Tab-separated table of C-alpha atoms and ligand atoms in Angstrom:
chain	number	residue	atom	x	y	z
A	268	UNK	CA	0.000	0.000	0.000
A	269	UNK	CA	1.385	3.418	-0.617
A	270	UNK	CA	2.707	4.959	2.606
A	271	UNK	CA	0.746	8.250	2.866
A	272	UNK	CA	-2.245	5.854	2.657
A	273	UNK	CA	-0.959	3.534	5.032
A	274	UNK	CA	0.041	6.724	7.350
A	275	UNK	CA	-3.101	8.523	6.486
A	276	UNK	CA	-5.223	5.270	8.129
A	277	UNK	CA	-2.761	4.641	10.623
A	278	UNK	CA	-3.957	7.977	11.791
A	279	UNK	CA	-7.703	8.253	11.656
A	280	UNK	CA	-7.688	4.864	13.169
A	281	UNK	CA	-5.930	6.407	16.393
A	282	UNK	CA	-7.907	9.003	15.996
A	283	UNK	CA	-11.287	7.480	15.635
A	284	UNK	CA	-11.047	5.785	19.153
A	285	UNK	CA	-8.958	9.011	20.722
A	286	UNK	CA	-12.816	10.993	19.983
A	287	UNK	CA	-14.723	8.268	21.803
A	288	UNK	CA	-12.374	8.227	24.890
A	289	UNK	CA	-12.225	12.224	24.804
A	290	UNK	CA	-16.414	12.027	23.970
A	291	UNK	CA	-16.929	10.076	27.455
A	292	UNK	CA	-14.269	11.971	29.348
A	293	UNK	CA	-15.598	14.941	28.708
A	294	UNK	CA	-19.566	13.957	29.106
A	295	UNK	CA	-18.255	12.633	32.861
A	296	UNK	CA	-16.373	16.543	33.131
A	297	UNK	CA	-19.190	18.183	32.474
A	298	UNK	CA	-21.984	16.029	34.608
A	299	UNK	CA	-19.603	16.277	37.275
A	300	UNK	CA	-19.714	20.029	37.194
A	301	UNK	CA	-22.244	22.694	38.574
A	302	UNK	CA	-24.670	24.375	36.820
A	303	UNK	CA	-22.642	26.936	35.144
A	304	UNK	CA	-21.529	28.537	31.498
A	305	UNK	CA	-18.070	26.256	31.518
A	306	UNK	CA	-21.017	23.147	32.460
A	307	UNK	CA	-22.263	24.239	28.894
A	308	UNK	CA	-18.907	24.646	27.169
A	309	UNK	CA	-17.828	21.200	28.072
A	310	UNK	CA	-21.032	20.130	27.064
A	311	UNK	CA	-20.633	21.706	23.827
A	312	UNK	CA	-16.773	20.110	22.921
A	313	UNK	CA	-18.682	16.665	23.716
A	314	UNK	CA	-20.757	17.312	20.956
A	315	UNK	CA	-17.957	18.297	18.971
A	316	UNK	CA	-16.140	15.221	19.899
A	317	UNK	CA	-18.778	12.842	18.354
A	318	UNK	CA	-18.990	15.081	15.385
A	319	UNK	CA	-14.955	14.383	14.702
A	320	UNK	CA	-15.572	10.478	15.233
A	321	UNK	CA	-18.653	10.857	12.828
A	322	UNK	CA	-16.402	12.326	9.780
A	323	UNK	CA	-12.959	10.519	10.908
A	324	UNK	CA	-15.303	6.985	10.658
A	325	UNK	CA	-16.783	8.811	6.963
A	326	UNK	CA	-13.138	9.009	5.668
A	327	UNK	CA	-11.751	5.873	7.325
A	328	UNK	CA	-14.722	4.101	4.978
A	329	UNK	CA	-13.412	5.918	1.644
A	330	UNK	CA	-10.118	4.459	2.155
A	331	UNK	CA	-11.682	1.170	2.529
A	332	UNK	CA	-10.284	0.888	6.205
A	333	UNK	CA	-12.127	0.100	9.785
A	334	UNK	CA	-11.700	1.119	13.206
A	335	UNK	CA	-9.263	-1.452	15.274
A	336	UNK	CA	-11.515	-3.356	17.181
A	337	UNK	CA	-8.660	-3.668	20.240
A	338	UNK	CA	-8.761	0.035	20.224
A	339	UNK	CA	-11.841	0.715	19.793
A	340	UNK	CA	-12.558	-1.055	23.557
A	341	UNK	CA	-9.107	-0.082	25.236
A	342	UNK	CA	-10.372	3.521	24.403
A	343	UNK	CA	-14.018	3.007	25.140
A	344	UNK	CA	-12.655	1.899	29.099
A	345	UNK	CA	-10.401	4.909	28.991
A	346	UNK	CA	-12.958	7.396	28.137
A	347	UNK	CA	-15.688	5.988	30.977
A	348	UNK	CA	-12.961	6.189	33.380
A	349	UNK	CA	-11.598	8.960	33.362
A	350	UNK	CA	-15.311	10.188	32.940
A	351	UNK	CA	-16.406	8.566	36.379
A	352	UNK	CA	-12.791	10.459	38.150
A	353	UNK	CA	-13.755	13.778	36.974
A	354	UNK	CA	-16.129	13.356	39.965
A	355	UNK	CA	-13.585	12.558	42.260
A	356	UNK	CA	-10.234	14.436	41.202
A	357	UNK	CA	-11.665	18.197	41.873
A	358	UNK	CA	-12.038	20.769	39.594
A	359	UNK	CA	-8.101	21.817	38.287
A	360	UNK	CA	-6.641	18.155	36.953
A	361	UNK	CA	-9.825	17.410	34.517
A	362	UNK	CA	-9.383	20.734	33.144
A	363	UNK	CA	-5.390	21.040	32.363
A	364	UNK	CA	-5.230	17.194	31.128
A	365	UNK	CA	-7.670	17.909	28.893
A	366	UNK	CA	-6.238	20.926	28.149
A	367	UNK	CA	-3.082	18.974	27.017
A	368	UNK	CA	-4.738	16.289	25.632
A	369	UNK	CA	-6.332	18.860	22.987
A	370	UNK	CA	-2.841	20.110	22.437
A	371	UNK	CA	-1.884	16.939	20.734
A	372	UNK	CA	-5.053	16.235	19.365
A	373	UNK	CA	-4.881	19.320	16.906
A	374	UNK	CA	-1.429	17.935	15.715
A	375	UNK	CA	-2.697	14.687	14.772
A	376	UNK	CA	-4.915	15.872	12.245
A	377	UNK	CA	-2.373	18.464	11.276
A	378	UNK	CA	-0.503	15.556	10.348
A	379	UNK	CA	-3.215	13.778	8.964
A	380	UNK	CA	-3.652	16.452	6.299
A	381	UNK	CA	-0.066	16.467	5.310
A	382	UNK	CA	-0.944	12.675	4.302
A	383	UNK	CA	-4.401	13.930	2.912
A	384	UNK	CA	-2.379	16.422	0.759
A	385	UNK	CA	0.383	13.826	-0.759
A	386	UNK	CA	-2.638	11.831	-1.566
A	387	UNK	CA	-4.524	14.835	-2.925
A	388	UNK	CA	-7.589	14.318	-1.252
A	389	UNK	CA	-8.265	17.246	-1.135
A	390	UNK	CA	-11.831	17.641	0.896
A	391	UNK	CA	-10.140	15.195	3.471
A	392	UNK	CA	-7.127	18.135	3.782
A	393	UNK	CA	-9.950	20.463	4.086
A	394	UNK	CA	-11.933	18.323	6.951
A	395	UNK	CA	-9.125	17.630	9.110
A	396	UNK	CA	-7.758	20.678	9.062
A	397	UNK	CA	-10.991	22.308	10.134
A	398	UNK	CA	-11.083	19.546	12.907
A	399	UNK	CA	-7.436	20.502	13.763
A	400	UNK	CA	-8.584	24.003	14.363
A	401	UNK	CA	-11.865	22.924	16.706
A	402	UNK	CA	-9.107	21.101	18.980
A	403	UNK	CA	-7.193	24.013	18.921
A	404	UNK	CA	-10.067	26.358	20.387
A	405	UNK	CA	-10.952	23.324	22.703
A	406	UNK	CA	-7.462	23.498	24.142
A	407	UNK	CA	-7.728	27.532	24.547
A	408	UNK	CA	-10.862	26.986	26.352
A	409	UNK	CA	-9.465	24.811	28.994
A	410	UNK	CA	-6.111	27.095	28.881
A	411	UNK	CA	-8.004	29.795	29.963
A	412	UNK	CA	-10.218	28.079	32.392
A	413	UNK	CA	-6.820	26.776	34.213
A	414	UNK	CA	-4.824	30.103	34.544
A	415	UNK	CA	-3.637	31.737	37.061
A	416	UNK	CA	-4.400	28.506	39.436
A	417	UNK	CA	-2.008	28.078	42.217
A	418	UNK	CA	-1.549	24.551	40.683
A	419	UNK	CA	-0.515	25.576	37.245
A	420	UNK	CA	2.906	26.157	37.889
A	421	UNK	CA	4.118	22.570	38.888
A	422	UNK	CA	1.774	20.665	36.882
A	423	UNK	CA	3.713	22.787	33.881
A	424	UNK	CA	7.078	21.874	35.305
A	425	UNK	CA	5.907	18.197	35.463
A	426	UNK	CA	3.602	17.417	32.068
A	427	UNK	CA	4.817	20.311	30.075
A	428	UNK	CA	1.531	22.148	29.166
A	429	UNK	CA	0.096	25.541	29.445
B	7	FE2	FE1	-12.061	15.907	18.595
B	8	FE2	FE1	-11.256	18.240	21.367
């Protein structure tokens, strides 16, 4: 198979099971929160979440490739757990690791799209790049709901975000 194909699938396939486990996580985040306007954000980027596994599973099917089936449930359990510890961790640690898990998250389909591009698909660039920039205003979101805590300053030191 041609690599940028091969990369391109590689990709969404990560991807594809990275929205369901961010979909859950964040649906446990939000449920675990007080009626407020960040209680609606959240709420929002969950939506957003299924709408990126929607189209990643659309483009995954034009290439003629499926979701990993391994993944698919090691993600699944990942998603619903961290979901259920969102009640239990307090408010800062949901919000800066999912923070930095949006950081990377916008550079996977960055790179997706350079594999989109050498294969000249060109509506796929298009998609993932406009997915790309979602996760980038997800991760501003949660940037801006974690500054200035007193916490912010190690947890930088430590997982090298914000
Ligand atoms: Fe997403
Ligand atoms: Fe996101």
């Amino acid at each position: 198979m041609n690599p940028a194909r091969k990369n391109l699938i590689r990709i969404l396939q990560n991807a594809y099971s990275g929205e369901i486990a961010a979909a859950y996580a964040y649906r446990g985040h939000w449920k675990s929160l007080k009626d407020s306007p960040e209680k609606e954000h959240i709420k929002k980027i969950e939506a957003e979440e299924w709408d990126h596994r929607r189209r990643v599973g659309e483009w995954l099917e034009k290439l003629g490739a499926t979701p990993r089936g391994g993944r698919e449930k090691v993600f699944w359990t990942i998603g619903r757990t961290l979901g259920l510890t969102c009640h239990l961790s307090g408010w800062f640690m949901p919000m800066y690791f999912a923070g930095r898990l949006e950081s990377q998250n916008s550079i996977e389909y960055e790179d997706a799209a350079v594999f989109a591009k050498e294969l000249e698909m060109h509506d796929c660039v298009d998609d993932l790049l406009d997915m790309a920039r979602v996760e980038v205003e997800h991760e501003v979101f949660f940037r801006e709901m974690v500054a200035g805590h007193r916490l912010l300053p190690v947890m930088r030191k430590v997982f090298r975000w914000s």
